[in-house]
Amino acid sequence: MSYILHYAPDNASLIIRAALELRGLPYTAQLVDRSTGEQTSAPYRALNPNGLIPVLETPQGPIFETGAILLWLADTHGGLGPAPDDPARADFLKWLFFISNTLHPALRMMFYPEKFIAPAQTAALRRGLCQTLHQSFTTLDQAAAADPALFAGTSPTVLEPYIAALLRWSALYPADHDRNWFSLASYPALHRLCARLETLPLTQSLHITEGLGTHPFTDPHLPNPPIGSAT
């Protein structure tokens, strides 16, 4: 079984790439050229009618939505999260959905406020989101400190690359907005999670394929991908 990952550098697809690399699953990466708006083209919308990245093509058909792809991979292949009969499953699901339903959408609003509110109100929206995001990361940090087996156990789960990517983006984007609200040091358990993830081979893969550098989560820099554009 091999998959096709439709990706753009330093987009949500990097979370899926990291999960595939974590589990050692074969896949082909297909660039979605954001510089030409390929994500809004008819062929891409046939895969994801919302025109968002990523899409993972599977033998069961294309899957979109980052959380859905991660959960499907975990349940299909195992090793990326507690199995349905594992006592830790409930905690795994609640934090996966917290990340995908609360944190990730809030960051999307931070990056693209004009999609959600009138232009004159975007600065106010971003100020409010800074507080919301800080509280959400604090909540997640406390959970990671209280349950290291789930968030940084001997076998990494999909939670780790998802969290690390959101922290990375908070440090880097949006380029035109003050990001002083964010400091990875404010979340020590999440900082440890990121540092641990950087010791795994997937980090080198992300550097080669998407130009994320050797410390993409603890010392992030804007990507320098061999092909494609992050925006």
Coordinates of C-alpha atoms in Angstrom, one line a residue, residues 21 29 34 45 47 50 54 62 70 83 92 94-95 104 116 118 122 128 141 145 149 162 173 181 197 205 222 226:
E21 CA 7.6 9.1 8.3
A29 CA 4.5 13.6 -2.4
R34 CA 0.2 27.7 -4.0
R45 CA -11.2 20.6 -5.7
L47 CA -10.1 15.8 -4.2
N50 CA -12.8 23.0 0.2
P54 CA -3.5 18.5 2.6
P62 CA -9.0 10.8 -0.9
L70 CA -4.2 11.4 11.3
A83 CA -5.9 1.3 19.7
F92 CA -5.9 10.5 23.0
K94 CA -10.0 14.3 23.3
W95 CA -6.6 15.9 22.8
H104 CA -5.7 24.7 14.5
F116 CA -13.4 35.6 8.8
A118 CA -14.2 42.7 7.9
T122 CA -8.6 42.1 11.7
G128 CA -8.1 38.4 20.9
D141 CA 1.3 22.1 28.2
A145 CA 3.2 17.5 31.8
A149 CA 3.2 8.7 28.5
Y162 CA 0.6 18.1 15.2
Y173 CA 3.5 33.5 11.1
W181 CA 2.9 37.0 22.4
L197 CA 10.7 15.0 18.0
S205 CA 13.1 14.3 5.9
L222 CA 11.1 30.4 7.5
P226 CA 13.6 22.9 -3.0

